[in-house]
């Protein structure tokens, strides 16, 4: 299954309490403190459930998880088998 | 290093040479100058006073060659040689552990003479973390432009060799000025001045005299029972402020001198005394170490365990041990891990109730005060390093709560 921009934004809003009206696709989520470590764990679990793949420990990094765009790029790369 | 006249002579001499050299070989030249100076300095230090290890630079040269040659092979053939990155990391960590953690154990078991033979190489904690960062990021394909000159310059750069910051290689590469500019030079000079003022005026002339006769932890411990509690608090606060001034002064000078060479290296401190919570403190204090640990310990541990508490304690244990293989630094790490855990609990509580953060003056000012106090308490834990032990640190902590623990 794929993860769309709208699904991700809705998850950030309803499950993680992020004020999505204030953020853009490039806004840093974790390094700016918008989401904390617990929220990051919830987010990883959501990605795994939604996309039916396992996020490996080395893939949990800011390059892959720190903004809406980075998450969608990571998911896309992972699902297309290039990672 | 910066207290020696030779350091400043090397800065002045190499600056002129650096900017007169064509850009194609400029960073190679700075690498060679840095190599020669740090080699001379470490040998000189060892021969004159028996401090450090004379083989650090030849040893690092081998590491630089190995990492430069082997790390990119993973990108070219990821399926066959995937093992190269972890093997490189384990090898360099093994050497760090031998020098940094085996030596203190041997010192206890076999006495000073044996420990001295494996004396800690200067800068080993800094260069080990830089090498690990390089191997990981090259393996991830994040470092595509590779140059031996620039990598050698990054590893040996003499202003940052002994006390950081722990620069990232991609940041280093992207912040090299091609031409001399008056603005960069002015910025560099200002940062050097700022560092010198912090170290020699604020720390040495203003803060240290406030310690009066309690200039060392030993002096405090010797008279701990009769020491008033307010004086113990004063000692903790002063210890924290002096450590901040000294360490950030080294960073300022390293950043300033690098800027004279047109290299804009990473910031290491951003007014940590103004942090309004412990999470913010770790975004302002020793930022390059905190960033390194977040990238290579904290986030992978989150991925591995899915448990932020395990990730926090692992990270701060690494940070404590990075400072020294000593009980007091492990205690310091666990203390900060506990503070961060409590803060995470607060964030979780707040998120569940959908409370937004506030930055109002009447909330921020007491929060800054509270953060300052809890960080100062942590300073008491490590103030007796390297001579003291964990129990002495606990006695000092207990004194803050007006409790006199007996001597061991």
Coordinates of C-alpha atoms in Angstrom, one line a residue:
Chain A
X1 CA 0.0 0.0 0.0
X2 CA 1.1 3.5 -0.7
X3 CA 1.2 6.5 1.6
X4 CA -0.2 9.7 0.3
X5 CA 0.5 13.3 1.3
X6 CA -3.0 13.8 2.6
X7 CA -3.0 10.6 4.7
X8 CA 0.3 11.6 6.3
X9 CA -0.9 15.1 7.0
X10 CA -4.1 13.8 8.5
X11 CA -2.2 11.4 10.7
X12 CA 0.2 14.1 11.9
X13 CA -2.9 16.3 12.7
X14 CA -5.2 13.8 14.4
X15 CA -2.8 11.3 16.0
X16 CA 0.2 13.4 16.8
X17 CA -1.4 16.7 17.5
X18 CA 0.6 18.6 15.0
X19 CA -0.8 21.9 13.9
X20 CA -0.6 21.1 10.2
X21 CA -1.8 24.5 9.1
X22 CA 1.5 25.9 10.3
X23 CA 3.8 23.5 8.5
X24 CA 5.0 23.0 4.9
X25 CA 6.2 19.9 3.1
X26 CA 9.8 20.8 4.0
X27 CA 9.2 21.8 7.7
X28 CA 11.6 19.9 10.0
X29 CA 9.4 17.8 12.2
X30 CA 11.8 16.0 14.6
X31 CA 14.8 18.3 14.7
X32 CA 12.6 21.4 15.2
X33 CA 10.8 19.7 18.1
X34 CA 7.4 19.7 16.4
X35 CA 7.2 15.9 17.1
X36 CA 9.0 14.2 20.0
X37 CA 10.5 10.8 20.3
X38 CA 7.2 9.1 21.3
X39 CA 5.5 10.7 18.3
X40 CA 8.4 9.5 16.1
X41 CA 7.8 5.9 17.3
X42 CA 4.1 6.3 16.6
X43 CA 4.9 7.7 13.2
X44 CA 7.3 4.8 12.3
X45 CA 4.6 2.3 13.4
X46 CA 2.0 4.1 11.2
X47 CA 4.3 4.0 8.2
X48 CA 5.0 0.3 8.6
X49 CA 1.3 -0.5 9.0
X50 CA 0.2 1.7 6.1
X51 CA 2.9 0.6 3.7
X52 CA 3.4 -3.0 4.8
X53 CA 7.1 -3.0 5.2
X54 CA 9.6 -2.9 8.1
X55 CA 11.5 0.3 8.8
X56 CA 15.0 -0.9 9.7
X57 CA 17.0 0.8 12.5
X58 CA 19.5 2.3 10.1
X59 CA 16.7 3.9 8.1
X60 CA 15.5 5.8 11.1
X61 CA 17.4 9.0 10.4
X62 CA 16.7 12.6 9.7
X63 CA 17.3 12.2 6.0
X64 CA 14.2 9.8 5.9
X65 CA 12.0 11.0 8.7
X66 CA 12.4 14.7 9.3
X67 CA 9.8 16.3 7.0
X68 CA 6.6 15.3 5.1
X69 CA 8.6 15.3 1.8
X70 CA 11.4 13.2 3.2
X71 CA 9.0 10.6 4.6
X72 CA 7.1 10.4 1.3
X73 CA 10.4 10.1 -0.7
X74 CA 11.7 7.4 1.7
X75 CA 8.4 5.4 1.4
X76 CA 8.5 5.8 -2.4
X77 CA 12.2 4.7 -2.6
X78 CA 11.5 1.8 -0.3
X79 CA 8.5 0.6 -2.2
X80 CA 10.2 0.8 -5.5
X81 CA 12.9 -1.4 -4.3
X82 CA 15.9 0.9 -4.8
X83 CA 16.8 0.9 -1.1
Chain B
X1 CA 47.4 23.9 22.3
X2 CA 46.0 27.5 21.9
X3 CA 48.0 28.7 25.0
X4 CA 51.3 28.1 23.2
X5 CA 52.9 30.8 21.1
X6 CA 53.8 28.2 18.5
X7 CA 50.1 27.8 17.7
X8 CA 49.7 31.4 16.8
X9 CA 53.0 31.5 14.8
X10 CA 51.7 28.5 12.8
X11 CA 48.4 30.2 12.3
X12 CA 50.0 33.4 11.0
X13 CA 52.6 31.6 8.8
X14 CA 50.2 29.1 7.3
X15 CA 47.5 31.7 6.6
X16 CA 49.8 33.6 4.3
X17 CA 50.9 30.4 2.6
X18 CA 47.3 29.1 2.3
X19 CA 45.9 32.1 0.5
X20 CA 48.9 32.4 -1.8
X21 CA 48.6 28.8 -2.9
X22 CA 46.3 27.9 -5.9
X23 CA 42.9 26.5 -4.8
X24 CA 43.6 23.2 -6.4
X25 CA 46.2 22.3 -3.8
X26 CA 45.2 24.6 -1.0
X27 CA 43.5 22.1 1.3
X28 CA 46.3 19.6 0.7
X29 CA 48.7 22.2 1.9
X30 CA 46.6 22.9 5.0
X31 CA 46.4 19.2 5.7
X32 CA 50.2 18.9 5.5
X33 CA 50.8 21.9 7.7
X34 CA 48.2 20.6 10.2
X35 CA 49.8 17.1 10.1
X36 CA 53.3 18.5 10.7
X37 CA 52.2 20.8 13.5
X38 CA 50.0 18.3 15.4
X39 CA 52.7 15.6 15.0
X40 CA 55.3 18.0 16.4
X41 CA 53.0 19.1 19.2
X42 CA 52.1 15.6 20.3
X43 CA 55.7 14.3 20.2
X44 CA 56.9 17.4 22.0
X45 CA 54.3 17.0 24.7
X46 CA 55.1 13.4 25.2
X47 CA 58.9 13.9 25.3
X48 CA 58.7 17.0 27.6
X49 CA 56.0 15.9 30.1
X50 CA 55.0 12.3 29.3
X51 CA 51.5 13.4 28.5
X52 CA 49.5 11.9 25.6
X53 CA 50.8 9.5 23.0
X54 CA 53.5 10.3 20.4
X55 CA 52.0 7.8 17.9
X56 CA 48.6 9.5 17.5
X57 CA 49.3 11.2 14.2
X58 CA 51.0 8.2 12.4
X59 CA 48.1 6.1 13.7
X60 CA 45.5 8.5 12.5
X61 CA 47.2 8.7 9.1
X62 CA 46.7 5.0 8.7
X63 CA 43.0 5.4 9.6
X64 CA 42.5 8.3 7.2
X65 CA 44.0 6.2 4.3
X66 CA 41.9 3.1 5.2
X67 CA 38.6 5.0 5.5
X68 CA 39.3 7.1 2.4
X69 CA 40.0 4.0 0.4
X70 CA 37.6 1.4 1.8
X71 CA 34.4 3.4 2.8
X72 CA 33.3 4.2 -0.8
X73 CA 33.6 0.6 -1.9
X74 CA 30.2 0.0 -0.3
X75 CA 28.5 2.4 -2.6
X76 CA 30.1 0.8 -5.7
X77 CA 29.1 -2.7 -4.7
X78 CA 26.6 -2.6 -1.8
X79 CA 25.5 -6.2 -1.9
X80 CA 29.0 -7.8 -1.9
X81 CA 30.9 -5.5 0.5
X82 CA 28.2 -4.3 2.8
X83 CA 30.3 -5.5 5.7
X84 CA 33.0 -2.8 5.1
X85 CA 31.2 0.0 7.0
X86 CA 30.4 -1.9 10.2
X87 CA 34.0 -3.5 10.2
X88 CA 35.6 -0.1 9.8
X89 CA 33.4 1.3 12.6
X90 CA 34.1 -1.6 14.9
X91 CA 37.9 -1.4 14.3
X92 CA 38.1 2.3 15.1
X93 CA 35.9 1.8 18.1
X94 CA 38.0 -1.1 19.3
X95 CA 41.1 1.1 19.3
X96 CA 39.2 3.9 21.1
X97 CA 38.0 1.4 23.8
X98 CA 41.5 0.0 24.2
X99 CA 43.0 3.4 24.8
X100 CA 40.2 5.1 26.6
X101 CA 38.6 2.4 28.8
X102 CA 41.2 -0.4 29.1
X103 CA 43.9 2.0 30.3
X104 CA 41.9 3.3 33.3
X105 CA 41.2 -0.4 34.3
X106 CA 44.8 -1.3 34.0
X107 CA 45.8 1.7 36.0
X108 CA 43.8 0.4 38.9
X109 CA 45.0 -3.2 38.4
X110 CA 48.6 -2.8 37.4
X111 CA 49.6 0.7 38.6
X112 CA 50.6 3.8 36.8
X113 CA 53.6 2.5 34.9
X114 CA 51.6 0.1 32.6
X115 CA 48.8 2.7 32.1
X116 CA 51.3 5.3 31.0
X117 CA 52.6 3.0 28.2
X118 CA 49.1 3.1 26.6
X119 CA 48.5 6.7 27.4
X120 CA 45.4 8.3 25.7
X121 CA 46.2 9.8 22.3
X122 CA 45.3 13.4 22.0
X123 CA 42.0 14.1 20.1
X124 CA 41.1 10.4 19.8
X125 CA 37.5 10.8 20.9
X126 CA 37.0 13.6 18.3
X127 CA 38.7 11.9 15.4
X128 CA 37.0 8.5 16.1
X129 CA 33.6 10.1 15.9
X130 CA 34.5 12.0 12.7
X131 CA 35.7 8.8 11.1
X132 CA 32.5 6.9 12.0
X133 CA 30.4 9.8 10.6
X134 CA 32.4 9.6 7.4
X135 CA 32.1 5.9 7.0
X136 CA 28.3 5.9 7.6
X137 CA 27.5 8.9 5.4
X138 CA 29.7 7.6 2.5
X139 CA 28.0 4.2 2.9
X140 CA 24.6 5.9 2.7
X141 CA 25.6 7.7 -0.4
X142 CA 25.4 11.1 1.2
X143 CA 29.0 12.1 0.4
X144 CA 29.5 11.9 -3.3
X145 CA 32.3 14.5 -3.9
X146 CA 35.3 12.9 -2.4
X147 CA 38.8 14.5 -2.3
X148 CA 41.7 13.1 -0.4
X149 CA 43.1 16.6 0.1
X150 CA 39.8 17.8 1.7
X151 CA 39.3 14.7 3.7
X152 CA 42.9 14.9 5.1
X153 CA 42.3 18.6 5.9
X154 CA 39.0 17.8 7.6
X155 CA 40.6 15.1 9.7
X156 CA 43.9 16.9 10.7
X157 CA 42.8 20.5 10.7
X158 CA 44.9 21.8 13.6
X159 CA 42.6 24.5 15.2
X160 CA 39.9 21.8 15.8
X161 CA 42.0 18.8 16.4
X162 CA 42.1 18.7 20.2
X163 CA 38.7 20.1 21.3
X164 CA 36.4 20.0 18.3
X165 CA 33.7 20.9 17.3
X166 CA 32.9 17.5 15.8
X167 CA 32.4 18.8 12.3
X168 CA 30.4 16.9 9.7
X169 CA 32.2 16.2 6.4
X170 CA 29.3 17.4 4.2
X171 CA 29.1 20.6 6.2
X172 CA 32.9 21.1 5.9
X173 CA 32.8 20.5 2.1
X174 CA 29.9 22.9 1.6
X175 CA 31.5 25.7 3.6
X176 CA 34.8 26.3 2.0
X177 CA 35.3 29.9 0.7
X178 CA 37.2 29.9 -2.6
X179 CA 38.5 33.5 -2.2
X180 CA 39.9 35.5 0.8
X181 CA 37.4 38.0 2.0
X182 CA 37.7 40.8 4.5
X183 CA 34.3 39.8 6.0
X184 CA 35.4 36.2 6.8
X185 CA 38.7 37.5 8.3
X186 CA 36.8 40.0 10.4
X187 CA 34.4 37.3 11.6
X188 CA 37.3 35.0 12.4
X189 CA 39.2 37.7 14.4
X190 CA 36.0 38.6 16.3
X191 CA 35.4 34.9 17.2
X192 CA 39.0 34.5 18.4
X193 CA 38.7 37.7 20.5
X194 CA 35.4 36.4 21.9
X195 CA 37.1 33.1 22.8
X196 CA 40.1 34.9 24.4
X197 CA 37.8 37.2 26.4
X198 CA 35.7 34.2 27.6
X199 CA 38.7 32.2 28.7
X200 CA 41.1 34.8 30.1
X201 CA 38.7 37.6 31.3
X202 CA 35.4 36.0 32.2
X203 CA 36.5 32.5 33.3
X204 CA 40.0 33.3 34.7
X205 CA 39.7 36.8 36.1
X206 CA 36.0 37.1 37.0
X207 CA 34.6 33.6 37.8
X208 CA 37.5 31.6 39.2
X209 CA 38.3 34.1 41.9
X210 CA 34.7 33.7 43.2
X211 CA 35.6 30.1 44.1
X212 CA 38.0 31.6 46.8
X213 CA 39.8 28.8 48.5
X214 CA 37.5 26.1 46.9
X215 CA 39.3 26.1 43.6
X216 CA 39.3 22.3 43.3
X217 CA 36.8 19.5 44.2
X218 CA 39.4 18.1 46.5
X219 CA 39.4 21.4 48.5
X220 CA 35.5 21.2 48.7
X221 CA 35.5 17.6 49.7
X222 CA 38.1 18.1 52.4
X223 CA 35.8 20.6 54.2
X224 CA 32.5 19.3 53.0
X225 CA 31.0 18.8 56.4
X226 CA 31.5 22.3 57.6
X227 CA 30.7 23.9 54.2
X228 CA 27.4 25.8 54.2
X229 CA 24.8 24.5 51.7
X230 CA 24.6 27.8 49.9
X231 CA 28.3 27.7 49.3
X232 CA 28.0 24.2 47.8
X233 CA 25.3 25.6 45.5
X234 CA 27.6 28.5 44.6
X235 CA 30.4 26.0 43.8
X236 CA 28.1 24.0 41.5
X237 CA 26.9 27.1 39.6
X238 CA 30.4 28.5 39.3
X239 CA 31.8 25.2 38.1
X240 CA 29.1 25.0 35.4
X241 CA 29.7 28.6 34.3
X242 CA 33.5 28.2 34.2
X243 CA 33.2 24.9 32.2
X244 CA 30.8 26.7 29.8
X245 CA 33.1 29.7 29.4
X246 CA 36.3 27.5 28.9
X247 CA 34.8 25.0 26.5
X248 CA 32.9 27.5 24.4
X249 CA 36.1 29.7 24.3
X250 CA 38.0 26.7 22.8
X251 CA 35.2 26.3 20.3
X252 CA 35.1 30.1 19.5
X253 CA 38.9 30.1 18.8
X254 CA 38.7 26.9 16.7
X255 CA 35.8 28.4 14.7
X256 CA 37.5 31.8 14.4
X257 CA 40.9 30.4 13.3
X258 CA 39.1 28.1 10.7
X259 CA 37.3 31.1 9.4
X260 CA 40.6 32.9 8.7
X261 CA 41.3 30.0 6.3
X262 CA 37.8 30.5 4.8
X263 CA 36.4 27.4 6.4
X264 CA 33.1 28.0 8.2
X265 CA 32.9 25.1 10.6
X266 CA 29.8 24.1 12.7
X267 CA 28.8 26.0 15.8
X268 CA 29.1 24.2 19.1
X269 CA 27.3 26.4 21.7
X270 CA 24.3 28.6 21.5
X271 CA 23.7 30.2 24.9
X272 CA 22.9 27.0 26.8
X273 CA 22.4 29.1 29.9
X274 CA 19.2 30.5 28.3
X275 CA 17.6 27.1 27.7
X276 CA 14.1 26.8 29.1
X277 CA 14.1 23.0 29.3
X278 CA 16.6 20.2 29.2
X279 CA 15.6 19.3 25.6
X280 CA 16.4 22.8 24.5
X281 CA 19.6 22.7 26.6
X282 CA 20.9 19.8 24.5
X283 CA 20.2 21.7 21.3
X284 CA 22.4 24.5 22.7
X285 CA 25.2 22.8 24.6
X286 CA 28.0 20.9 22.8
X287 CA 25.7 20.8 19.8
X288 CA 28.1 18.8 17.5
X289 CA 28.4 16.0 20.0
X290 CA 24.6 16.0 20.7
X291 CA 24.0 16.0 16.9
X292 CA 26.4 13.2 16.3
X293 CA 24.8 11.1 19.1
X294 CA 21.3 11.9 17.8
X295 CA 22.2 10.7 14.3
X296 CA 24.3 7.6 15.2
X297 CA 23.0 6.4 18.6
X298 CA 19.6 7.9 19.5
X299 CA 17.7 7.5 16.2
X300 CA 19.0 4.0 15.4
X301 CA 18.1 2.9 18.9
X302 CA 14.6 4.3 18.4
X303 CA 14.4 2.2 15.2
X304 CA 15.8 -0.8 17.0
X305 CA 13.9 -0.8 20.2
X306 CA 10.9 1.5 19.5
X307 CA 11.5 2.6 23.1
X308 CA 12.5 6.3 23.6
X309 CA 13.6 5.6 27.2
X310 CA 16.1 2.9 26.1
X311 CA 17.3 5.3 23.3
X312 CA 17.8 8.2 25.8
X313 CA 19.7 6.2 28.3
X314 CA 21.9 4.6 25.6
X315 CA 22.6 7.9 24.1
X316 CA 23.6 9.6 27.3
X317 CA 25.7 6.6 28.4
X318 CA 27.6 7.0 25.1
X319 CA 27.9 10.7 25.8
X320 CA 29.2 10.2 29.3
X321 CA 31.7 7.5 28.2
X322 CA 32.8 9.7 25.3
X323 CA 34.0 12.3 27.8
X324 CA 36.0 9.7 29.8
X325 CA 36.0 6.1 31.0
X326 CA 35.1 7.1 34.5
X327 CA 32.3 6.5 37.1
X328 CA 31.6 10.2 37.5
X329 CA 31.1 10.7 33.7
X330 CA 28.8 7.6 33.6
X331 CA 26.8 9.1 36.5
X332 CA 26.7 12.4 34.7
X333 CA 25.3 10.6 31.6
X334 CA 22.6 8.8 33.6
X335 CA 21.7 12.0 35.4
X336 CA 21.1 13.8 32.1
X337 CA 19.3 10.8 30.7
X338 CA 16.9 10.9 33.7
X339 CA 16.3 14.6 33.2
X340 CA 15.5 14.1 29.5
X341 CA 13.3 11.2 30.3
X342 CA 11.3 13.3 32.8
X343 CA 11.0 16.0 30.1
X344 CA 9.8 13.4 27.5
X345 CA 7.1 12.3 30.0
X346 CA 6.0 15.9 30.3
X347 CA 5.8 16.3 26.5
X348 CA 3.8 13.1 26.3
X349 CA 1.4 14.3 29.0
X350 CA 1.0 17.6 27.3
X351 CA 0.5 16.0 23.9
X352 CA -2.3 13.8 25.2
X353 CA -4.1 16.8 26.5
X354 CA -3.4 18.7 23.3
X355 CA -1.8 21.5 25.2
X356 CA 0.2 23.9 23.0
X357 CA 3.6 25.1 24.2
X358 CA 3.8 28.7 25.4
X359 CA 6.7 31.1 25.2
X360 CA 5.3 33.7 27.5
X361 CA 7.7 35.6 29.7
X362 CA 6.2 34.5 33.0
X363 CA 6.6 30.9 32.0
X364 CA 10.0 31.1 30.2
X365 CA 12.0 33.0 32.9
X366 CA 11.3 30.5 35.7
X367 CA 11.8 27.6 33.3
X368 CA 15.3 29.0 32.3
X369 CA 16.1 29.3 36.0
X370 CA 15.1 25.7 36.7
X371 CA 17.0 24.4 33.7
X372 CA 20.1 26.3 34.8
X373 CA 19.9 24.9 38.3
X374 CA 19.4 21.2 37.2
X375 CA 22.3 21.5 34.8
X376 CA 24.5 23.1 37.5
X377 CA 23.8 20.1 39.7
X378 CA 25.2 17.9 37.0
X379 CA 28.4 19.9 37.0
X380 CA 28.9 18.9 40.6
X381 CA 29.0 15.2 39.5
X382 CA 32.0 15.7 37.2
X383 CA 33.9 18.5 39.1
X384 CA 36.1 15.9 40.9
X385 CA 37.2 14.3 37.6
X386 CA 39.9 12.8 37.2
X387 CA 41.0 12.5 40.8
X388 CA 37.7 11.7 42.5
X389 CA 35.2 8.8 42.5
X390 CA 31.5 8.3 42.2
X391 CA 30.9 8.3 46.0
X392 CA 32.6 11.7 46.3
X393 CA 30.3 13.0 43.6
X394 CA 27.3 11.6 45.5
X395 CA 28.6 13.3 48.7
X396 CA 28.6 16.6 46.9
X397 CA 25.1 16.1 45.5
X398 CA 23.8 15.2 49.0
X399 CA 25.4 18.3 50.4
X400 CA 23.2 20.3 48.0
X401 CA 20.2 18.9 49.9
X402 CA 21.9 19.7 53.2
X403 CA 22.8 16.0 53.8
X404 CA 26.3 15.2 55.1
X405 CA 27.3 11.7 53.9
X406 CA 30.2 10.1 55.8
X407 CA 33.6 9.8 54.1
X408 CA 34.3 6.4 52.5

